[in-house]
Amino acid sequence: MKLQSFFSYVLIFFTIITLLLSSSHPVSANRTNQAGFLQCLSLRFNDSNIVSRVIHTPNDTSFSSVLASSIQNPRFSAPDTPKPVLILTPVQPSDVQSAVKCARRFDIHIRTRSGGHDYEGLSYVTHKSFIILDLRNLRSITIDIDNRSVWVQTGATIGELYYEIGKKNRTLAFPAGVCPTVGVGGHFSGGGYGTLLRKHGLAADHVIDARVVDARGRIRERREMGEDFFWAIRGGGGSSFCVVLSWKIGLINVPSTVTVFNVTKFSEQSSLKIIHRWQFVADRVSDDLFIRVMLQRYKNMVRASFPGLYLGSVNNLLGMVNREFPELGLVKDDCQEMSWIESVAWFAELGEEPIDVLSKRTRASLAFKAKSDFVQEPMPETAISKLWRYLQETEAEHAQLIFTPFGGKMSEIADYETPFPHRKGNIYEIQYLNYWRGDVKEKYMRWVERVYDDMSEFVAKSPRGAYLNLRDLDLGMYVGGKRSKYEEGKSWGVKYFKNNFERLVRVKTSVDPFDFFCDEQSIPPFKSVEVI
């Protein structure tokens, strides 16, 4: 035996002993399975350096920092939040294969974490014994400018992806989200949208290949996995089906000069007038124009902001807006011309920093709760006024509502092309958000619930839609009992996926019939009665 392999086995041996003696895992059967899992890994790792970099137990000095590093909702960082029994940080794809094969053999529950932005923390929290497969080390980005494509590993953030694209070419872009610390793994697999959605659709619409580890521990690309499997992970949530290792994405063209702008109002009367008109314009105007509405608390007042992106010059923008949306009152001083990559930093509110700020990984400091809706008919001004009052009367300093316009490319792609079904017929999406500091969360979460409940008559119905990447456990989660997982999962699955839910279930049944990859809201296989 090589000396390096010997030390690897020694390290695993002491890790197993430590785990078995740990008082924080009192169930002996679980501890035995965990020890078996580690032994299984030891047979596959032959380098002590890899072992120490990949395996983190609760007694390791690195454990707490690794766990906390990608908790992007501090609501799930409280001392009483369930913690994993192990964290694995793979350094190569074969480590992921080993983890899946050994976990399946020893009945170990896995949660896969890319950037840690699951709104309900499902990538790193659950109430059963579990391990975290943290993909932070799998973050390479390989850009092929000639073919306008990129292979990006799922541990990378969209900010890192944007930065690498921007370094190479200022007229190529990718249509994903506005928060640069979001991991590409979950973002793309849930759909993923940002300021380019009206022109180019979702991030998932531009995924052209993927590399995954399936429930049997095999690495599969699009050709091997088949079109149904490939369809499911582009909007249906990859963690229900596999571990996505990397995505191949197609880049899109953007002008060398774009224009960003923001109009801010504090008067309720003028704001309501603009928002009311916005509902009739935002999804129908040229798809080169994206205008969001943001209502939020600001210094004990309500502020209405109208940030936007135009794929062109400021003069062309002003001509269009003055012609089609004069109520906005946009003037040249509200606007800035810049490159697309600079606009990404602008929308992320990163100030005048160089674009390399996009590649920095930071943690969120405020806990939050969110819900989502889709609007298919313009709301009356009375409904918008009611939202204003909610913001005006709340004690929450950081409550906000975000209206994101659809139309354009989003209306051209059929609702069955990917699992994300909220396409033609939707004017805009609403995100209800409340942020807070500290452990007292109930009143902030209740505010979100009250506003959401009060808007029921003005939003999409039958079903009332929701966006997977704005996950909401209030819609339901698996509790077990007499109903099958399919029957339980359908109650919220149709809200996220509408008619695409049934196809997702068929794919799940085909590729993961024993429900190895599961969480509180994962896609169920048919006839499964297992309780997560």
Coordinates of C-alpha atoms in Angstrom, one line a residue:
M1 CA 0.0 0.0 0.0
K2 CA 1.3 3.4 -0.9
L3 CA 2.1 5.7 2.1
Q4 CA -0.4 8.3 0.9
S5 CA -3.2 5.7 0.8
F6 CA -2.2 4.5 4.2
F7 CA -2.6 8.0 5.7
S8 CA -5.9 8.3 3.9
Y9 CA -7.3 5.2 5.6
V10 CA -6.0 6.4 8.9
L11 CA -7.7 9.7 8.5
I12 CA -11.0 8.0 7.6
F13 CA -10.6 5.6 10.5
F14 CA -10.3 8.4 13.0
T15 CA -13.2 10.3 11.3
I16 CA -15.4 7.2 11.8
I17 CA -14.4 6.8 15.5
T18 CA -15.1 10.5 16.1
L19 CA -18.5 10.2 14.4
L20 CA -19.4 7.1 16.4
L21 CA -18.5 8.8 19.7
S22 CA -20.3 12.0 18.9
S23 CA -23.0 12.7 21.4
S24 CA -25.0 14.8 18.9
H25 CA -26.1 11.7 16.9
P26 CA -27.7 9.4 19.5
V27 CA -29.4 7.0 17.2
S28 CA -27.0 4.0 16.9
A29 CA -28.5 2.7 13.6
N30 CA -27.9 6.1 12.0
R31 CA -24.4 6.3 13.4
T32 CA -23.7 2.8 12.0
N33 CA -24.9 3.8 8.6
Q34 CA -22.9 7.0 8.7
A35 CA -19.8 5.0 9.7
G36 CA -20.5 2.6 6.8
F37 CA -20.9 5.6 4.5
L38 CA -17.5 6.9 5.5
Q39 CA -15.9 3.5 5.1
C40 CA -17.4 3.3 1.6
L41 CA -15.9 6.7 0.7
S42 CA -12.5 5.5 2.1
L43 CA -12.5 2.7 -0.5
R44 CA -12.9 5.3 -3.2
F45 CA -10.6 8.1 -2.0
N46 CA -6.9 7.3 -2.1
D47 CA -5.4 10.6 -1.3
S48 CA -5.4 12.0 2.3
N49 CA -5.3 15.5 1.0
I50 CA -8.6 14.9 -0.9
V51 CA -10.1 13.3 2.2
S52 CA -9.3 16.3 4.4
R53 CA -10.6 18.7 1.8
V54 CA -13.8 16.8 1.1
I55 CA -15.1 15.4 4.4
H56 CA -16.1 17.8 7.3
T57 CA -17.5 16.3 10.5
P58 CA -19.1 18.4 13.3
N59 CA -15.9 18.1 15.3
D60 CA -13.7 19.6 12.6
T61 CA -12.7 23.2 13.0
S62 CA -13.8 23.8 9.4
F63 CA -17.3 22.5 9.9
S64 CA -19.1 25.6 11.2
S65 CA -17.5 27.9 8.7
V66 CA -18.2 25.7 5.8
L67 CA -21.8 25.3 6.9
A68 CA -22.3 29.0 7.4
S69 CA -20.5 30.1 4.3
S70 CA -23.5 29.6 2.0
I71 CA -26.4 30.1 4.3
Q72 CA -28.0 33.0 2.3
N73 CA -31.1 33.2 4.5
P74 CA -30.1 33.8 8.2
R75 CA -33.6 32.6 9.2
F76 CA -31.9 29.1 9.0
S77 CA -28.7 29.9 11.0
A78 CA -30.3 29.9 14.4
P79 CA -28.7 27.6 17.0
D80 CA -31.8 25.3 17.0
T81 CA -31.7 24.9 13.2
P82 CA -31.1 21.2 12.4
K83 CA -27.5 20.6 11.3
P84 CA -26.0 18.0 9.0
V85 CA -24.1 15.1 10.3
L86 CA -21.4 15.6 7.6
I87 CA -20.6 18.1 5.0
L88 CA -18.9 16.9 1.8
T89 CA -17.1 19.5 -0.5
P90 CA -16.2 17.5 -3.6
V91 CA -13.1 18.6 -5.5
Q92 CA -13.8 16.6 -8.7
P93 CA -16.9 15.0 -10.3
S94 CA -15.9 11.5 -9.2
D95 CA -16.2 12.6 -5.6
V96 CA -19.9 13.3 -6.3
Q97 CA -20.3 9.9 -7.8
S98 CA -18.7 8.3 -4.8
A99 CA -21.0 10.3 -2.4
V100 CA -24.1 9.3 -4.3
K101 CA -23.2 5.6 -4.6
C102 CA -22.2 5.3 -0.9
A103 CA -25.2 7.3 0.3
R104 CA -27.6 5.1 -1.6
R105 CA -25.9 2.0 -0.3
F106 CA -26.1 3.1 3.3
D107 CA -29.4 5.0 3.2
I108 CA -27.9 8.4 3.8
H109 CA -30.1 11.4 2.9
I110 CA -28.3 14.0 0.8
R111 CA -29.0 17.7 0.3
T112 CA -27.1 19.4 -2.6
R113 CA -26.0 23.0 -2.2
S114 CA -24.8 25.3 -4.9
G115 CA -25.0 28.9 -3.8
G116 CA -27.3 28.4 -0.8
H117 CA -30.1 30.7 -2.0
D118 CA -33.0 28.3 -1.7
Y119 CA -35.6 30.6 -0.1
E120 CA -36.7 28.0 2.4
G121 CA -33.1 26.7 3.0
L122 CA -33.9 23.2 1.6
S123 CA -30.4 22.8 0.2
Y124 CA -28.9 22.8 3.7
V125 CA -31.7 22.2 6.3
T126 CA -34.1 19.3 7.0
H127 CA -35.5 17.7 10.1
K128 CA -34.1 14.2 9.4
S129 CA -30.5 13.0 9.6
F130 CA -28.7 14.2 6.5
I131 CA -25.5 15.3 4.9
I132 CA -24.8 18.3 2.7
L133 CA -23.1 17.9 -0.7
D134 CA -21.7 21.4 -1.0
L135 CA -20.5 22.0 -4.6
R136 CA -18.4 25.1 -3.8
N137 CA -15.2 23.7 -5.2
L138 CA -16.8 22.7 -8.6
R139 CA -16.9 26.2 -10.0
S140 CA -14.9 26.2 -13.2
I141 CA -16.1 28.3 -16.2
T142 CA -14.9 27.5 -19.7
I143 CA -16.0 30.0 -22.4
D144 CA -15.9 29.3 -26.1
I145 CA -16.3 32.7 -27.7
D146 CA -16.3 31.4 -31.3
N147 CA -19.2 29.1 -30.6
R148 CA -20.8 31.5 -28.1
S149 CA -21.1 28.8 -25.5
V150 CA -20.0 28.2 -21.9
W151 CA -19.5 25.1 -19.7
V152 CA -20.1 26.3 -16.1
Q153 CA -19.9 24.1 -13.1
T154 CA -22.8 24.4 -10.7
G155 CA -20.7 25.6 -7.7
A156 CA -20.1 28.9 -9.6
T157 CA -22.3 31.9 -8.9
I158 CA -24.1 33.8 -11.7
G159 CA -21.9 36.8 -10.7
E160 CA -18.7 34.8 -11.4
L161 CA -20.3 33.7 -14.7
Y162 CA -21.2 37.3 -15.7
Y163 CA -17.7 38.5 -14.8
E164 CA -15.9 35.8 -16.9
I165 CA -18.2 36.6 -19.9
G166 CA -17.6 40.4 -19.4
K167 CA -13.8 39.9 -19.3
K168 CA -13.9 38.1 -22.6
N169 CA -16.5 40.1 -24.6
R170 CA -18.6 43.1 -23.9
T171 CA -21.3 42.3 -26.5
L172 CA -22.1 38.8 -25.3
A173 CA -24.3 38.1 -22.3
F174 CA -26.4 35.6 -20.6
P175 CA -30.1 36.1 -19.4
A176 CA -30.0 35.1 -15.7
G177 CA -30.8 36.8 -12.4
V178 CA -29.8 40.1 -10.8
C179 CA -28.3 38.8 -7.5
P180 CA -24.7 37.9 -8.3
T181 CA -24.2 35.5 -5.3
V182 CA -26.9 33.1 -6.5
G183 CA -25.4 29.7 -7.5
V184 CA -26.0 28.6 -11.1
G185 CA -27.0 25.1 -10.0
G186 CA -30.3 25.9 -8.5
H187 CA -30.9 29.1 -10.4
F188 CA -30.8 27.5 -13.9
S189 CA -32.6 24.3 -12.8
G190 CA -35.6 26.4 -11.4
G191 CA -35.9 28.6 -14.5
G192 CA -33.9 31.7 -13.7
Y193 CA -34.8 35.2 -14.9
G194 CA -33.4 38.7 -14.8
T195 CA -33.4 42.0 -16.8
L196 CA -33.1 40.2 -20.1
L197 CA -36.2 37.9 -19.8
R198 CA -38.4 40.0 -22.1
K199 CA -35.8 39.9 -24.8
H200 CA -34.4 36.4 -24.3
G201 CA -36.5 34.5 -21.9
L202 CA -35.2 32.4 -19.0
A203 CA -31.7 31.1 -18.2
A204 CA -33.1 27.6 -18.6
D205 CA -34.2 28.4 -22.1
H206 CA -30.5 28.8 -23.1
V207 CA -29.2 25.6 -21.5
I208 CA -28.0 23.4 -24.4
D209 CA -26.4 20.5 -22.4
A210 CA -25.7 19.4 -18.9
R211 CA -23.5 16.9 -17.0
V212 CA -25.2 15.2 -14.1
V213 CA -24.7 12.4 -11.6
D214 CA -27.9 10.3 -11.6
A215 CA -29.4 8.2 -8.8
R216 CA -27.2 5.3 -9.7
G217 CA -24.0 7.4 -9.5
R218 CA -23.5 7.5 -13.2
I219 CA -22.3 10.7 -15.0
R220 CA -24.7 11.5 -17.8
E221 CA -24.8 14.2 -20.5
R222 CA -27.8 15.2 -22.6
R223 CA -27.3 12.4 -25.1
E224 CA -27.1 9.7 -22.4
M225 CA -29.8 11.0 -20.1
G226 CA -32.4 11.5 -22.9
E227 CA -34.6 14.4 -23.7
D228 CA -37.2 13.9 -21.0
F229 CA -34.6 13.9 -18.3
F230 CA -32.9 16.9 -19.9
W231 CA -36.2 18.7 -20.1
A232 CA -37.0 18.1 -16.4
I233 CA -33.9 19.7 -15.0
R234 CA -34.3 23.0 -17.0
G235 CA -37.0 24.4 -14.7
G236 CA -38.3 21.5 -12.7
G237 CA -35.6 21.7 -10.0
G238 CA -32.5 19.5 -10.7
S239 CA -32.3 18.4 -7.0
S240 CA -35.4 16.2 -7.5
F241 CA -33.7 14.1 -10.2
C242 CA -29.9 14.2 -9.8
V243 CA -26.8 16.2 -8.9
V244 CA -26.1 18.7 -11.7
L245 CA -22.4 19.0 -12.1
S246 CA -22.3 21.5 -14.9
W247 CA -24.3 23.3 -17.5
K248 CA -23.5 24.1 -21.1
I249 CA -25.2 27.4 -22.0
G250 CA -25.6 29.5 -25.1
L251 CA -24.7 33.1 -25.0
I252 CA -26.7 35.9 -26.5
N253 CA -25.8 39.2 -28.3
V254 CA -26.3 42.5 -26.6
P255 CA -25.5 46.0 -27.9
S256 CA -22.1 47.6 -26.9
T257 CA -24.1 50.3 -25.2
V258 CA -27.2 49.8 -23.0
T259 CA -29.0 52.3 -20.9
V260 CA -30.0 51.9 -17.2
F261 CA -32.4 54.2 -15.4
N262 CA -34.4 54.7 -12.3
V263 CA -37.4 56.9 -11.5
T264 CA -38.3 57.3 -7.8
K265 CA -41.5 58.6 -6.3
F266 CA -42.7 59.1 -2.7
S267 CA -46.2 60.5 -3.5
E268 CA -48.9 57.8 -3.3
Q269 CA -51.0 59.5 -5.9
S270 CA -48.4 59.9 -8.5
S271 CA -47.0 56.4 -7.9
L272 CA -50.4 54.8 -8.2
K273 CA -51.0 56.6 -11.5
I274 CA -47.6 55.3 -12.9
I275 CA -48.1 51.8 -11.7
H276 CA -51.6 51.6 -13.0
R277 CA -50.4 52.6 -16.5
W278 CA -47.3 50.4 -16.2
Q279 CA -49.6 47.4 -16.1
F280 CA -50.9 48.2 -19.6
V281 CA -47.5 49.0 -21.0
A282 CA -44.7 46.9 -19.4
D283 CA -45.4 43.6 -21.1
R284 CA -46.4 45.1 -24.5
V285 CA -43.7 47.7 -25.1
S286 CA -40.6 46.7 -27.2
D287 CA -38.8 43.7 -25.7
D288 CA -35.6 45.9 -25.7
L289 CA -37.1 47.6 -22.6
F290 CA -37.4 46.1 -19.1
I291 CA -39.0 48.2 -16.4
R292 CA -39.5 46.8 -12.9
V293 CA -41.7 48.2 -10.1
M294 CA -40.4 48.2 -6.6
L295 CA -42.5 49.3 -3.6
Q296 CA -40.6 49.4 -0.3
R297 CA -40.2 50.9 3.1
Y298 CA -37.7 53.7 3.1
K299 CA -37.0 55.8 6.2
N300 CA -40.5 55.3 7.6
M301 CA -42.1 56.2 4.2
V302 CA -43.1 54.2 1.2
R303 CA -41.0 54.6 -1.9
A304 CA -41.9 53.6 -5.4
S305 CA -39.0 52.9 -7.7
F306 CA -39.0 52.1 -11.4
P307 CA -35.6 50.7 -12.4
G308 CA -35.1 49.6 -15.9
L309 CA -32.8 48.5 -18.7
Y310 CA -32.9 49.4 -22.3
L311 CA -30.9 47.6 -24.9
G312 CA -29.8 50.7 -26.8
S313 CA -28.9 54.4 -26.5
V314 CA -30.5 56.9 -24.1
N315 CA -31.9 59.0 -26.9
N316 CA -33.7 56.1 -28.4
L317 CA -35.0 55.1 -24.9
L318 CA -36.3 58.6 -24.2
G319 CA -38.1 58.7 -27.5
M320 CA -39.8 55.4 -26.9
V321 CA -40.8 56.1 -23.3
N322 CA -42.1 59.6 -24.0
R323 CA -44.2 58.1 -26.8
E324 CA -45.5 55.0 -25.1
F325 CA -45.2 55.6 -21.3
P326 CA -45.1 59.4 -20.7
E327 CA -46.6 58.9 -17.2
L328 CA -43.2 57.6 -16.1
G329 CA -41.8 61.1 -16.5
L330 CA -38.4 59.8 -17.5
V331 CA -35.7 62.4 -18.3
K332 CA -32.1 62.2 -19.3
D333 CA -30.8 62.8 -15.8
D334 CA -32.4 59.6 -14.7
C335 CA -30.4 57.6 -17.2
Q336 CA -26.9 56.2 -17.6
E337 CA -25.3 54.6 -20.7
M338 CA -22.9 51.8 -20.0
S339 CA -21.9 48.3 -21.2
W340 CA -24.2 45.3 -20.4
I341 CA -21.7 43.9 -17.9
E342 CA -21.7 47.2 -16.1
S343 CA -25.5 47.2 -16.0
V344 CA -25.3 43.9 -14.1
A345 CA -23.3 45.5 -11.3
W346 CA -25.7 48.5 -11.4
F347 CA -28.8 46.4 -11.0
A348 CA -27.1 44.5 -8.1
E349 CA -26.6 47.9 -6.5
L350 CA -22.9 47.4 -6.2
G351 CA -22.1 51.0 -6.8
E352 CA -19.2 52.3 -9.0
E353 CA -17.0 49.3 -8.2
P354 CA -15.0 47.6 -11.0
I355 CA -16.9 44.6 -12.5
D356 CA -14.7 42.1 -10.6
V357 CA -17.0 42.9 -7.7
L358 CA -19.4 40.5 -9.4
S359 CA -17.2 37.6 -8.6
K360 CA -17.0 38.2 -4.9
R361 CA -18.9 35.8 -2.6
T362 CA -20.8 37.5 0.2
R363 CA -23.4 36.3 2.7
A364 CA -26.8 37.8 3.3
S365 CA -27.1 39.7 6.6
L366 CA -30.9 39.9 6.8
A367 CA -33.4 37.0 7.3
F368 CA -36.4 36.9 5.0
K369 CA -39.6 35.3 3.9
A370 CA -41.1 35.6 0.4
K371 CA -44.1 34.5 -1.7
S372 CA -44.9 34.9 -5.3
D373 CA -47.9 35.4 -7.7
F374 CA -48.5 35.9 -11.4
V375 CA -50.9 38.6 -12.6
Q376 CA -52.9 38.1 -15.8
E377 CA -55.3 41.1 -15.7
P378 CA -54.3 44.6 -14.6
M379 CA -55.1 45.3 -10.9
P380 CA -57.5 48.1 -10.1
E381 CA -55.9 51.2 -8.5
T382 CA -57.7 50.3 -5.2
A383 CA -55.7 47.0 -5.0
I384 CA -52.4 48.9 -5.6
S385 CA -53.5 51.4 -3.0
K386 CA -54.1 48.6 -0.6
L387 CA -50.5 47.4 -1.1
W388 CA -49.2 50.9 -0.4
R389 CA -51.2 50.9 2.9
Y390 CA -49.7 47.6 3.9
L391 CA -46.2 49.1 3.4
Q392 CA -47.1 52.3 5.1
E393 CA -48.6 50.7 8.2
T394 CA -46.0 47.9 8.8
E395 CA -43.4 48.1 11.5
A396 CA -41.0 46.3 9.2
E397 CA -38.2 48.5 8.0
H398 CA -37.3 46.3 5.0
A399 CA -40.7 45.1 3.6
Q400 CA -40.9 45.3 -0.2
L401 CA -42.9 44.2 -3.2
I402 CA -41.3 43.6 -6.6
F403 CA -43.3 43.6 -9.9
T404 CA -41.4 42.0 -12.8
P405 CA -42.8 42.4 -16.3
F406 CA -43.2 39.5 -18.7
G407 CA -44.3 39.6 -22.3
G408 CA -41.8 39.6 -25.2
K409 CA -39.9 36.4 -25.5
M410 CA -41.7 35.0 -22.5
S411 CA -44.9 35.0 -24.5
E412 CA -43.3 33.4 -27.5
I413 CA -42.1 30.2 -25.8
A414 CA -44.8 27.6 -25.2
D415 CA -45.6 26.7 -21.6
Y416 CA -44.6 23.1 -22.1
E417 CA -41.1 23.8 -23.7
T418 CA -39.6 23.7 -20.2
P419 CA -41.2 22.9 -16.9
F420 CA -41.6 26.6 -16.1
P421 CA -45.1 27.2 -17.3
H422 CA -45.8 30.8 -16.6
R423 CA -45.5 32.2 -20.1
K424 CA -48.1 33.7 -22.4
G425 CA -51.0 35.4 -20.7
N426 CA -49.0 36.6 -17.6
I427 CA -48.5 40.4 -17.5
Y428 CA -46.1 40.3 -14.5
E429 CA -44.9 38.5 -11.5
I430 CA -45.2 39.8 -7.9
Q431 CA -42.7 38.9 -5.2
Y432 CA -43.8 39.7 -1.7
L433 CA -40.7 40.1 0.6
N434 CA -40.0 41.0 4.2
Y435 CA -36.5 41.2 5.7
W436 CA -35.5 41.5 9.4
R437 CA -32.6 41.2 11.8
G438 CA -32.6 39.0 14.9
D439 CA -34.6 36.0 16.0
V440 CA -38.1 37.5 16.2
K441 CA -39.6 36.4 12.9
E442 CA -43.3 35.8 13.4
K443 CA -44.6 39.3 12.8
Y444 CA -42.5 39.7 9.7
M445 CA -43.6 36.4 8.2
R446 CA -47.3 37.2 9.1
W447 CA -47.1 40.4 7.2
V448 CA -46.1 38.5 4.0
E449 CA -48.9 36.1 4.6
R450 CA -51.5 38.8 5.1
V451 CA -50.5 40.7 2.0
Y452 CA -50.5 37.5 -0.1
D453 CA -53.9 36.4 1.2
D454 CA -55.3 39.9 0.5
M455 CA -54.2 39.7 -3.2
S456 CA -55.9 36.4 -4.0
E457 CA -58.7 37.9 -6.1
F458 CA -56.3 39.9 -8.3
V459 CA -53.9 37.2 -9.3
A460 CA -53.8 34.0 -11.4
K461 CA -56.2 31.3 -10.3
S462 CA -56.9 27.6 -10.9
P463 CA -54.2 27.2 -9.9
R464 CA -52.8 30.2 -8.2
G465 CA -49.3 30.1 -9.6
A466 CA -45.9 30.2 -7.9
Y467 CA -42.3 30.3 -9.0
L468 CA -40.1 27.5 -7.8
N469 CA -37.0 29.7 -7.4
L470 CA -39.0 31.8 -4.9
R471 CA -39.8 28.6 -2.9
D472 CA -42.6 28.8 -0.4
L473 CA -43.3 26.0 2.0
D474 CA -46.6 27.5 3.0
L475 CA -47.9 26.0 -0.2
G476 CA -47.4 22.6 1.4
M477 CA -44.8 20.0 2.1
Y478 CA -44.7 16.2 2.7
V479 CA -46.0 15.1 6.0
G480 CA -46.7 11.4 5.3
G481 CA -49.8 9.5 6.4
K482 CA -52.3 7.7 4.2
R483 CA -51.8 9.8 1.1
S484 CA -49.1 8.9 -1.3
K485 CA -46.3 11.3 -2.0
Y486 CA -47.8 11.9 -5.4
E487 CA -51.1 12.9 -4.0
E488 CA -49.4 15.2 -1.5
G489 CA -46.9 16.7 -4.0
K490 CA -49.6 17.5 -6.6
S491 CA -51.2 20.1 -4.3
W492 CA -48.2 22.4 -4.6
G493 CA -46.7 20.9 -7.7
V494 CA -49.4 22.2 -10.0
K495 CA -48.8 25.7 -8.6
Y496 CA -45.2 25.7 -9.6
F497 CA -45.6 23.7 -12.8
K498 CA -49.2 23.6 -13.8
N499 CA -49.8 20.9 -16.4
N500 CA -46.1 20.1 -16.6
F501 CA -46.3 18.5 -13.1
E502 CA -47.5 15.2 -14.5
R503 CA -44.6 15.0 -17.0
L504 CA -42.2 15.8 -14.2
V505 CA -43.6 12.9 -12.2
R506 CA -43.2 10.5 -15.1
V507 CA -39.6 11.6 -15.5
K508 CA -39.0 11.2 -11.8
T509 CA -40.5 7.7 -11.8
S510 CA -38.3 6.7 -14.7
V511 CA -34.9 8.1 -13.5
D512 CA -35.3 7.9 -9.7
P513 CA -38.1 5.5 -8.8
F514 CA -36.9 5.0 -5.3
D515 CA -36.9 8.7 -4.5
F516 CA -33.3 8.9 -3.6
F517 CA -33.2 12.7 -4.4
C518 CA -35.9 14.2 -2.3
D519 CA -36.8 17.1 -0.1
E520 CA -39.9 18.7 1.5
Q521 CA -41.3 19.8 -2.0
S522 CA -39.4 17.6 -4.4
I523 CA -41.1 16.0 -7.4
P524 CA -42.6 12.6 -6.3
P525 CA -42.5 9.3 -8.2
F526 CA -45.8 7.6 -8.8
K527 CA -47.1 5.3 -6.0
S528 CA -44.4 6.3 -3.6
V529 CA -45.5 6.2 0.1
E530 CA -42.1 6.9 1.6
V531 CA -42.0 9.7 4.2
I532 CA -39.1 12.1 3.9

